Amino acid sequence: MNEEKFSGKAEIYDKYRPSYPSGLFDLLYPKYVTPQSVIADVGSGTGKFAKLLLDRGNTVYCVEPNADMMSKAKTMLDGYAGFVPVCASAENTSLPDASVDFITAAQAFHWFDKRGFARECKRISRGEAVCALIWNTYDATCPTVAELEKLNFSCLAKFKGFAGGSSPESGVFDFFGKYETFRFVQDLHFDYDAFVGRCFSSSYSPSKQSDEGERYLSLLTDFFEKQSDGGMIALPVSTLCHIGTVL
């Protein structure tokens, strides 16, 4: 069960996790969705991706099992007429049969039971189940990212690698029938507070108040001092999107 992995992290997650590039939405609209489309954003977290759909006028079912994350989403999104919060899992969304036109999962698919989610996508979709799986991922070829990964392995018991230790490329080949892949690359620049906040927003990160958290903070501080330039650290990030029809 993955529902509690982000308990207690909603505030820091919403504040320090990056958003998504405008080019991704230029791709989605109008080829896959229009402002009239009803969308299920599954594993919606604090609503960072859903907000960008709501900004375009869509009705969005925000499906999220974690109470802490859903509470933050309600605080951020309650002003949108199209926001529909749904406290449920990816495999059992509780949405009506044939109720949505399009399904998204941003930073979330690697936590799902893939077969259960596929069945649910087909049940809730009108016609063919079309889904977009999206991740913001660090560029592992960057030496700074490689050093950060090495640091995490050295001191975090729960760290299995970025994105839960699974590649966003894996698991999609037998989830989709026909699908397309798109990638958008950008360098994100973090000051010290943003860098530390981003690191502690991850599921594998300990509480700052724990002994492990205090040690991790000390190591991150040393890392930032060595790797930063002019008070900023640059980490290249790729936004990866797979879009296709669910098998």
PDB file of C-alpha atoms in Angstrom:
ATOM      1  CA  MET A   1       0.000   0.000   0.000  1.00  0.00           C
ATOM      2  CA  ASN A   2       1.371   3.413  -0.992  1.00  0.00           C
ATOM      3  CA  GLU A   3      -1.322   5.722   0.381  1.00  0.00           C
ATOM      4  CA  GLU A   4       0.735   6.915   3.361  1.00  0.00           C
ATOM      5  CA  LYS A   5       4.097   7.470   1.680  1.00  0.00           C
ATOM      6  CA  PHE A   6       3.516  11.233   1.485  1.00  0.00           C
ATOM      7  CA  SER A   7       1.711  11.765   4.787  1.00  0.00           C
ATOM      8  CA  GLY A   8       3.043  14.895   6.467  1.00  0.00           C
ATOM      9  CA  LYS A   9       4.675  16.124   3.261  1.00  0.00           C
ATOM     10  CA  ALA A  10       1.798  18.018   1.593  1.00  0.00           C
ATOM     11  CA  GLU A  11       2.975  21.534   2.442  1.00  0.00           C
ATOM     12  CA  ILE A  12       6.588  21.014   1.436  1.00  0.00           C
ATOM     13  CA  TYR A  13       5.555  18.988  -1.634  1.00  0.00           C
ATOM     14  CA  ASP A  14       3.259  21.716  -2.905  1.00  0.00           C
ATOM     15  CA  LYS A  15       5.794  24.475  -2.228  1.00  0.00           C
ATOM     16  CA  TYR A  16       8.931  22.915  -3.684  1.00  0.00           C
ATOM     17  CA  ARG A  17       7.943  20.396  -6.358  1.00  0.00           C
ATOM     18  CA  PRO A  18       8.323  21.850  -9.879  1.00  0.00           C
ATOM     19  CA  SER A  19       5.388  22.492 -12.180  1.00  0.00           C
ATOM     20  CA  TYR A  20       5.096  21.307 -15.792  1.00  0.00           C
ATOM     21  CA  PRO A  21       6.193  23.019 -19.027  1.00  0.00           C
ATOM     22  CA  SER A  22       3.746  24.903 -21.225  1.00  0.00           C
ATOM     23  CA  GLY A  23       4.897  22.831 -24.221  1.00  0.00           C
ATOM     24  CA  LEU A  24       3.249  19.779 -22.697  1.00  0.00           C
ATOM     25  CA  PHE A  25      -0.130  21.513 -22.723  1.00  0.00           C
ATOM     26  CA  ASP A  26       0.403  22.782 -26.250  1.00  0.00           C
ATOM     27  CA  LEU A  27       0.716  19.090 -27.100  1.00  0.00           C
ATOM     28  CA  LEU A  28      -2.356  17.955 -25.158  1.00  0.00           C
ATOM     29  CA  TYR A  29      -4.700  20.694 -26.431  1.00  0.00           C
ATOM     30  CA  PRO A  30      -6.478  20.206 -28.787  1.00  0.00           C
ATOM     31  CA  LYS A  31      -5.016  16.931 -30.064  1.00  0.00           C
ATOM     32  CA  TYR A  32      -6.082  14.864 -27.055  1.00  0.00           C
ATOM     33  CA  VAL A  33      -8.354  17.094 -24.978  1.00  0.00           C
ATOM     34  CA  THR A  34     -10.432  20.254 -25.262  1.00  0.00           C
ATOM     35  CA  PRO A  35     -11.579  22.574 -22.456  1.00  0.00           C
ATOM     36  CA  GLN A  36     -14.875  20.652 -22.529  1.00  0.00           C
ATOM     37  CA  SER A  37     -13.228  17.292 -21.765  1.00  0.00           C
ATOM     38  CA  VAL A  38     -13.892  15.645 -18.409  1.00  0.00           C
ATOM     39  CA  ILE A  39     -10.551  14.457 -17.007  1.00  0.00           C
ATOM     40  CA  ALA A  40      -9.602  12.080 -14.211  1.00  0.00           C
ATOM     41  CA  ASP A  41      -6.250  13.086 -12.722  1.00  0.00           C
ATOM     42  CA  VAL A  42      -5.302   9.966 -10.785  1.00  0.00           C
ATOM     43  CA  GLY A  43      -2.806  10.176  -7.950  1.00  0.00           C
ATOM     44  CA  SER A  44      -3.390  13.925  -8.060  1.00  0.00           C
ATOM     45  CA  GLY A  45      -1.519  14.751  -4.846  1.00  0.00           C
ATOM     46  CA  THR A  46      -1.756  18.417  -3.934  1.00  0.00           C
ATOM     47  CA  GLY A  47      -3.170  19.215  -7.373  1.00  0.00           C
ATOM     48  CA  LYS A  48      -0.089  20.659  -9.079  1.00  0.00           C
ATOM     49  CA  PHE A  49      -0.909  19.053 -12.428  1.00  0.00           C
ATOM     50  CA  ALA A  50      -4.680  19.274 -12.019  1.00  0.00           C
ATOM     51  CA  LYS A  51      -4.459  23.035 -11.512  1.00  0.00           C
ATOM     52  CA  LEU A  52      -3.028  23.448 -15.000  1.00  0.00           C
ATOM     53  CA  LEU A  53      -5.993  21.511 -16.420  1.00  0.00           C
ATOM     54  CA  LEU A  54      -8.465  23.495 -14.330  1.00  0.00           C
ATOM     55  CA  ASP A  55      -6.870  26.728 -15.572  1.00  0.00           C
ATOM     56  CA  ARG A  56      -7.961  25.667 -19.065  1.00  0.00           C
ATOM     57  CA  GLY A  57     -11.576  25.230 -18.019  1.00  0.00           C
ATOM     58  CA  ASN A  58     -11.794  21.465 -17.667  1.00  0.00           C
ATOM     59  CA  THR A  59     -13.789  19.489 -15.160  1.00  0.00           C
ATOM     60  CA  VAL A  60     -11.190  17.428 -13.294  1.00  0.00           C
ATOM     61  CA  TYR A  61     -11.822  14.526 -10.936  1.00  0.00           C
ATOM     62  CA  CYS A  62      -8.805  14.697  -8.618  1.00  0.00           C
ATOM     63  CA  VAL A  63      -8.399  11.132  -7.374  1.00  0.00           C
ATOM     64  CA  GLU A  64      -6.036  10.924  -4.384  1.00  0.00           C
ATOM     65  CA  PRO A  65      -5.985   8.403  -1.499  1.00  0.00           C
ATOM     66  CA  ASN A  66      -3.738  10.361   0.903  1.00  0.00           C
ATOM     67  CA  ALA A  67      -5.757  12.566   3.252  1.00  0.00           C
ATOM     68  CA  ASP A  68      -2.916  15.030   3.857  1.00  0.00           C
ATOM     69  CA  MET A  69      -2.349  15.603   0.148  1.00  0.00           C
ATOM     70  CA  MET A  70      -6.079  15.860  -0.566  1.00  0.00           C
ATOM     71  CA  SER A  71      -6.555  18.417   2.199  1.00  0.00           C
ATOM     72  CA  LYS A  72      -3.881  20.622   0.618  1.00  0.00           C
ATOM     73  CA  ALA A  73      -5.455  20.177  -2.825  1.00  0.00           C
ATOM     74  CA  LYS A  74      -8.813  21.333  -1.488  1.00  0.00           C
ATOM     75  CA  THR A  75      -7.184  24.421  -0.001  1.00  0.00           C
ATOM     76  CA  MET A  76      -5.512  25.267  -3.314  1.00  0.00           C
ATOM     77  CA  LEU A  77      -8.268  24.303  -5.775  1.00  0.00           C
ATOM     78  CA  ASP A  78     -11.634  24.838  -4.110  1.00  0.00           C
ATOM     79  CA  GLY A  79     -12.083  28.075  -6.065  1.00  0.00           C
ATOM     80  CA  TYR A  80     -12.320  26.196  -9.367  1.00  0.00           C
ATOM     81  CA  ALA A  81     -15.824  25.246 -10.491  1.00  0.00           C
ATOM     82  CA  GLY A  82     -14.429  22.183 -12.287  1.00  0.00           C
ATOM     83  CA  PHE A  83     -12.559  20.764  -9.281  1.00  0.00           C
ATOM     84  CA  VAL A  84     -14.073  17.491  -8.026  1.00  0.00           C
ATOM     85  CA  PRO A  85     -12.085  15.907  -5.156  1.00  0.00           C
ATOM     86  CA  VAL A  86     -12.289  12.117  -4.888  1.00  0.00           C
ATOM     87  CA  CYS A  87     -10.605  10.351  -1.965  1.00  0.00           C
ATOM     88  CA  ALA A  88      -9.893   6.991  -3.588  1.00  0.00           C
ATOM     89  CA  SER A  89      -7.143   4.828  -5.040  1.00  0.00           C
ATOM     90  CA  ALA A  90      -5.973   4.490  -8.621  1.00  0.00           C
ATOM     91  CA  GLU A  91      -7.259   0.940  -8.783  1.00  0.00           C
ATOM     92  CA  ASN A  92     -10.700   1.762  -7.353  1.00  0.00           C
ATOM     93  CA  THR A  93     -11.475   5.388  -8.138  1.00  0.00           C
ATOM     94  CA  SER A  94     -15.187   5.123  -7.261  1.00  0.00           C
ATOM     95  CA  LEU A  95     -16.012   7.161 -10.400  1.00  0.00           C
ATOM     96  CA  PRO A  96     -19.070   6.120 -12.417  1.00  0.00           C
ATOM     97  CA  ASP A  97     -18.718   3.878 -15.442  1.00  0.00           C
ATOM     98  CA  ALA A  98     -17.991   5.754 -18.704  1.00  0.00           C
ATOM     99  CA  SER A  99     -17.684   9.107 -16.922  1.00  0.00           C
ATOM    100  CA  VAL A 100     -14.419  10.628 -18.260  1.00  0.00           C
ATOM    101  CA  ASP A 101     -12.893  11.539 -21.614  1.00  0.00           C
ATOM    102  CA  PHE A 102      -9.209  11.463 -20.674  1.00  0.00           C
ATOM    103  CA  ILE A 103      -7.022  10.210 -17.808  1.00  0.00           C
ATOM    104  CA  THR A 104      -3.768  11.642 -16.473  1.00  0.00           C
ATOM    105  CA  ALA A 105      -1.284  10.458 -13.862  1.00  0.00           C
ATOM    106  CA  ALA A 106       1.552  12.863 -13.033  1.00  0.00           C
ATOM    107  CA  GLN A 107       4.399  11.660 -10.798  1.00  0.00           C
ATOM    108  CA  ALA A 108       2.201   8.752  -9.740  1.00  0.00           C
ATOM    109  CA  PHE A 109       2.040   5.751 -12.095  1.00  0.00           C
ATOM    110  CA  HIS A 110       5.035   4.017 -10.499  1.00  0.00           C
ATOM    111  CA  TRP A 111       3.051   3.751  -7.241  1.00  0.00           C
ATOM    112  CA  PHE A 112       0.038   2.037  -8.839  1.00  0.00           C
ATOM    113  CA  ASP A 113      -0.875  -1.595  -9.340  1.00  0.00           C
ATOM    114  CA  LYS A 114      -0.548  -1.397 -13.104  1.00  0.00           C
ATOM    115  CA  ARG A 115      -3.103  -4.058 -14.044  1.00  0.00           C
ATOM    116  CA  GLY A 116      -5.662  -2.771 -11.563  1.00  0.00           C
ATOM    117  CA  PHE A 117      -5.225   0.762 -12.828  1.00  0.00           C
ATOM    118  CA  ALA A 118      -5.575  -0.378 -16.439  1.00  0.00           C
ATOM    119  CA  ARG A 119      -8.877  -2.092 -15.657  1.00  0.00           C
ATOM    120  CA  GLU A 120     -10.104   1.023 -13.881  1.00  0.00           C
ATOM    121  CA  CYS A 121      -9.107   3.265 -16.791  1.00  0.00           C
ATOM    122  CA  LYS A 122     -11.181   1.170 -19.165  1.00  0.00           C
ATOM    123  CA  ARG A 123     -14.151   1.112 -16.801  1.00  0.00           C
ATOM    124  CA  ILE A 124     -14.378   4.873 -16.267  1.00  0.00           C
ATOM    125  CA  SER A 125     -13.619   5.923 -19.865  1.00  0.00           C
ATOM    126  CA  ARG A 126     -16.112   6.838 -22.535  1.00  0.00           C
ATOM    127  CA  GLY A 127     -15.035   4.771 -25.520  1.00  0.00           C
ATOM    128  CA  GLU A 128     -11.336   3.864 -25.668  1.00  0.00           C
ATOM    129  CA  ALA A 129      -9.354   4.566 -22.523  1.00  0.00           C
ATOM    130  CA  VAL A 130      -6.754   7.212 -23.407  1.00  0.00           C
ATOM    131  CA  CYS A 131      -4.229   8.035 -20.701  1.00  0.00           C
ATOM    132  CA  ALA A 132      -1.204  10.314 -20.264  1.00  0.00           C
ATOM    133  CA  LEU A 133       1.556   9.260 -17.856  1.00  0.00           C
ATOM    134  CA  ILE A 134       3.791  12.183 -16.899  1.00  0.00           C
ATOM    135  CA  TRP A 135       6.959  12.540 -14.852  1.00  0.00           C
ATOM    136  CA  ASN A 136       9.415  15.278 -14.034  1.00  0.00           C
ATOM    137  CA  THR A 137      12.682  13.344 -13.804  1.00  0.00           C
ATOM    138  CA  TYR A 138      16.257  14.271 -13.050  1.00  0.00           C
ATOM    139  CA  ASP A 139      18.712  13.807 -15.897  1.00  0.00           C
ATOM    140  CA  ALA A 140      20.819  10.923 -14.591  1.00  0.00           C
ATOM    141  CA  THR A 141      23.647  11.741 -17.030  1.00  0.00           C
ATOM    142  CA  CYS A 142      24.332  15.007 -15.187  1.00  0.00           C
ATOM    143  CA  PRO A 143      27.302  14.663 -12.778  1.00  0.00           C
ATOM    144  CA  THR A 144      25.531  16.775 -10.127  1.00  0.00           C
ATOM    145  CA  VAL A 145      22.457  14.526 -10.252  1.00  0.00           C
ATOM    146  CA  ALA A 146      24.687  11.433 -10.070  1.00  0.00           C
ATOM    147  CA  GLU A 147      26.397  12.820  -6.971  1.00  0.00           C
ATOM    148  CA  LEU A 148      23.043  13.599  -5.352  1.00  0.00           C
ATOM    149  CA  GLU A 149      21.851  10.065  -6.038  1.00  0.00           C
ATOM    150  CA  LYS A 150      25.058   8.699  -4.497  1.00  0.00           C
ATOM    151  CA  LEU A 151      24.509  10.870  -1.413  1.00  0.00           C
ATOM    152  CA  ASN A 152      20.946   9.588  -1.040  1.00  0.00           C
ATOM    153  CA  PHE A 153      22.015   5.960  -1.314  1.00  0.00           C
ATOM    154  CA  SER A 154      24.668   6.534   1.333  1.00  0.00           C
ATOM    155  CA  CYS A 155      22.379   7.864   4.050  1.00  0.00           C
ATOM    156  CA  LEU A 156      18.694   7.117   3.350  1.00  0.00           C
ATOM    157  CA  ALA A 157      17.371   3.682   4.213  1.00  0.00           C
ATOM    158  CA  LYS A 158      14.257   4.119   2.055  1.00  0.00           C
ATOM    159  CA  PHE A 159      16.035   5.418  -1.033  1.00  0.00           C
ATOM    160  CA  LYS A 160      15.832   2.992  -3.954  1.00  0.00           C
ATOM    161  CA  GLY A 161      16.642   5.546  -6.649  1.00  0.00           C
ATOM    162  CA  PHE A 162      14.761   8.521  -8.032  1.00  0.00           C
ATOM    163  CA  ALA A 163      11.092   7.889  -8.966  1.00  0.00           C
ATOM    164  CA  GLY A 164      10.923   5.074  -6.448  1.00  0.00           C
ATOM    165  CA  GLY A 165      13.794   3.242  -8.056  1.00  0.00           C
ATOM    166  CA  SER A 166      11.867   2.552 -11.269  1.00  0.00           C
ATOM    167  CA  SER A 167      12.484   4.108 -14.643  1.00  0.00           C
ATOM    168  CA  PRO A 168       9.557   6.049 -16.134  1.00  0.00           C
ATOM    169  CA  GLU A 169      10.330   4.124 -19.297  1.00  0.00           C
ATOM    170  CA  SER A 170       9.496   0.819 -17.620  1.00  0.00           C
ATOM    171  CA  GLY A 171       6.040  -0.570 -17.117  1.00  0.00           C
ATOM    172  CA  VAL A 172       4.416   1.236 -20.039  1.00  0.00           C
ATOM    173  CA  PHE A 173       5.059  -1.325 -22.769  1.00  0.00           C
ATOM    174  CA  ASP A 174       2.343  -3.686 -21.568  1.00  0.00           C
ATOM    175  CA  PHE A 175       0.096  -0.941 -20.180  1.00  0.00           C
ATOM    176  CA  PHE A 176      -0.496   0.767 -23.498  1.00  0.00           C
ATOM    177  CA  GLY A 177      -1.411  -0.545 -26.899  1.00  0.00           C
ATOM    178  CA  LYS A 178      -0.376   2.208 -29.279  1.00  0.00           C
ATOM    179  CA  TYR A 179       1.312   5.177 -27.605  1.00  0.00           C
ATOM    180  CA  GLU A 180       3.562   8.182 -28.214  1.00  0.00           C
ATOM    181  CA  THR A 181       6.388   9.516 -26.066  1.00  0.00           C
ATOM    182  CA  PHE A 182       7.343  13.169 -25.678  1.00  0.00           C
ATOM    183  CA  ARG A 183      10.132  14.793 -23.683  1.00  0.00           C
ATOM    184  CA  PHE A 184      10.693  18.396 -22.636  1.00  0.00           C
ATOM    185  CA  VAL A 185      14.068  19.351 -21.137  1.00  0.00           C
ATOM    186  CA  GLN A 186      14.801  22.269 -18.859  1.00  0.00           C
ATOM    187  CA  ASP A 187      17.334  23.298 -16.228  1.00  0.00           C
ATOM    188  CA  LEU A 188      15.783  24.082 -12.872  1.00  0.00           C
ATOM    189  CA  HIS A 189      17.665  26.456 -10.599  1.00  0.00           C
ATOM    190  CA  PHE A 190      17.310  26.137  -6.827  1.00  0.00           C
ATOM    191  CA  ASP A 191      18.473  28.357  -4.030  1.00  0.00           C
ATOM    192  CA  TYR A 192      19.404  26.650  -0.765  1.00  0.00           C
ATOM    193  CA  ASP A 193      15.887  26.590   0.735  1.00  0.00           C
ATOM    194  CA  ALA A 194      14.314  25.330  -2.502  1.00  0.00           C
ATOM    195  CA  PHE A 195      16.975  22.635  -2.925  1.00  0.00           C
ATOM    196  CA  VAL A 196      16.552  21.339   0.608  1.00  0.00           C
ATOM    197  CA  GLY A 197      12.771  21.576   0.354  1.00  0.00           C
ATOM    198  CA  ARG A 198      12.728  19.618  -2.902  1.00  0.00           C
ATOM    199  CA  CYS A 199      14.867  16.873  -1.372  1.00  0.00           C
ATOM    200  CA  PHE A 200      12.729  16.587   1.763  1.00  0.00           C
ATOM    201  CA  SER A 201       9.504  16.481  -0.294  1.00  0.00           C
ATOM    202  CA  SER A 202      10.379  12.997  -1.565  1.00  0.00           C
ATOM    203  CA  SER A 203       8.708   9.862  -0.243  1.00  0.00           C
ATOM    204  CA  TYR A 204      12.041   8.405   0.839  1.00  0.00           C
ATOM    205  CA  SER A 205      13.128  11.442   2.858  1.00  0.00           C
ATOM    206  CA  PRO A 206      12.942  11.335   6.664  1.00  0.00           C
ATOM    207  CA  SER A 207      11.444  13.963   8.914  1.00  0.00           C
ATOM    208  CA  LYS A 208      13.799  16.884   9.541  1.00  0.00           C
ATOM    209  CA  GLN A 209      13.210  16.374  13.257  1.00  0.00           C
ATOM    210  CA  SER A 210      14.572  12.805  13.260  1.00  0.00           C
ATOM    211  CA  ASP A 211      18.212  11.848  13.734  1.00  0.00           C
ATOM    212  CA  GLU A 212      18.297  10.604  10.140  1.00  0.00           C
ATOM    213  CA  GLY A 213      16.731  13.862   8.957  1.00  0.00           C
ATOM    214  CA  GLU A 214      19.255  16.006  10.820  1.00  0.00           C
ATOM    215  CA  ARG A 215      22.124  14.035   9.271  1.00  0.00           C
ATOM    216  CA  TYR A 216      20.533  14.288   5.831  1.00  0.00           C
ATOM    217  CA  LEU A 217      20.133  18.048   6.183  1.00  0.00           C
ATOM    218  CA  SER A 218      23.799  18.385   7.138  1.00  0.00           C
ATOM    219  CA  LEU A 219      24.880  16.372   4.091  1.00  0.00           C
ATOM    220  CA  LEU A 220      22.590  18.357   1.789  1.00  0.00           C
ATOM    221  CA  THR A 221      24.011  21.599   3.157  1.00  0.00           C
ATOM    222  CA  ASP A 222      27.554  20.442   2.413  1.00  0.00           C
ATOM    223  CA  PHE A 223      26.474  19.254  -1.024  1.00  0.00           C
ATOM    224  CA  PHE A 224      24.870  22.603  -1.852  1.00  0.00           C
ATOM    225  CA  GLU A 225      27.942  24.530  -0.754  1.00  0.00           C
ATOM    226  CA  LYS A 226      30.158  22.436  -3.028  1.00  0.00           C
ATOM    227  CA  GLN A 227      27.865  22.291  -6.052  1.00  0.00           C
ATOM    228  CA  SER A 228      26.216  25.723  -6.080  1.00  0.00           C
ATOM    229  CA  ASP A 229      27.346  28.768  -8.019  1.00  0.00           C
ATOM    230  CA  GLY A 230      26.299  32.230  -6.895  1.00  0.00           C
ATOM    231  CA  GLY A 231      23.911  30.809  -4.327  1.00  0.00           C
ATOM    232  CA  MET A 232      22.093  28.614  -6.859  1.00  0.00           C
ATOM    233  CA  ILE A 233      22.328  25.012  -7.960  1.00  0.00           C
ATOM    234  CA  ALA A 234      21.219  23.854 -11.423  1.00  0.00           C
ATOM    235  CA  LEU A 235      19.649  20.436 -11.890  1.00  0.00           C
ATOM    236  CA  PRO A 236      18.544  19.391 -15.384  1.00  0.00           C
ATOM    237  CA  VAL A 237      15.032  17.972 -15.437  1.00  0.00           C
ATOM    238  CA  SER A 238      13.186  16.174 -18.224  1.00  0.00           C
ATOM    239  CA  THR A 239       9.415  16.137 -18.345  1.00  0.00           C
ATOM    240  CA  LEU A 240       8.505  12.777 -19.867  1.00  0.00           C
ATOM    241  CA  CYS A 241       5.021  12.064 -21.183  1.00  0.00           C
ATOM    242  CA  HIS A 242       3.668   8.789 -22.554  1.00  0.00           C
ATOM    243  CA  ILE A 243       0.191   9.104 -24.149  1.00  0.00           C
ATOM    244  CA  GLY A 244      -1.748   6.204 -25.542  1.00  0.00           C
ATOM    245  CA  THR A 245      -4.652   3.796 -25.443  1.00  0.00           C
ATOM    246  CA  VAL A 246      -4.754   1.457 -22.449  1.00  0.00           C
ATOM    247  CA  LEU A 247      -4.616  -2.251 -23.259  1.00  0.00           C
TER     248      LEU A 247
END
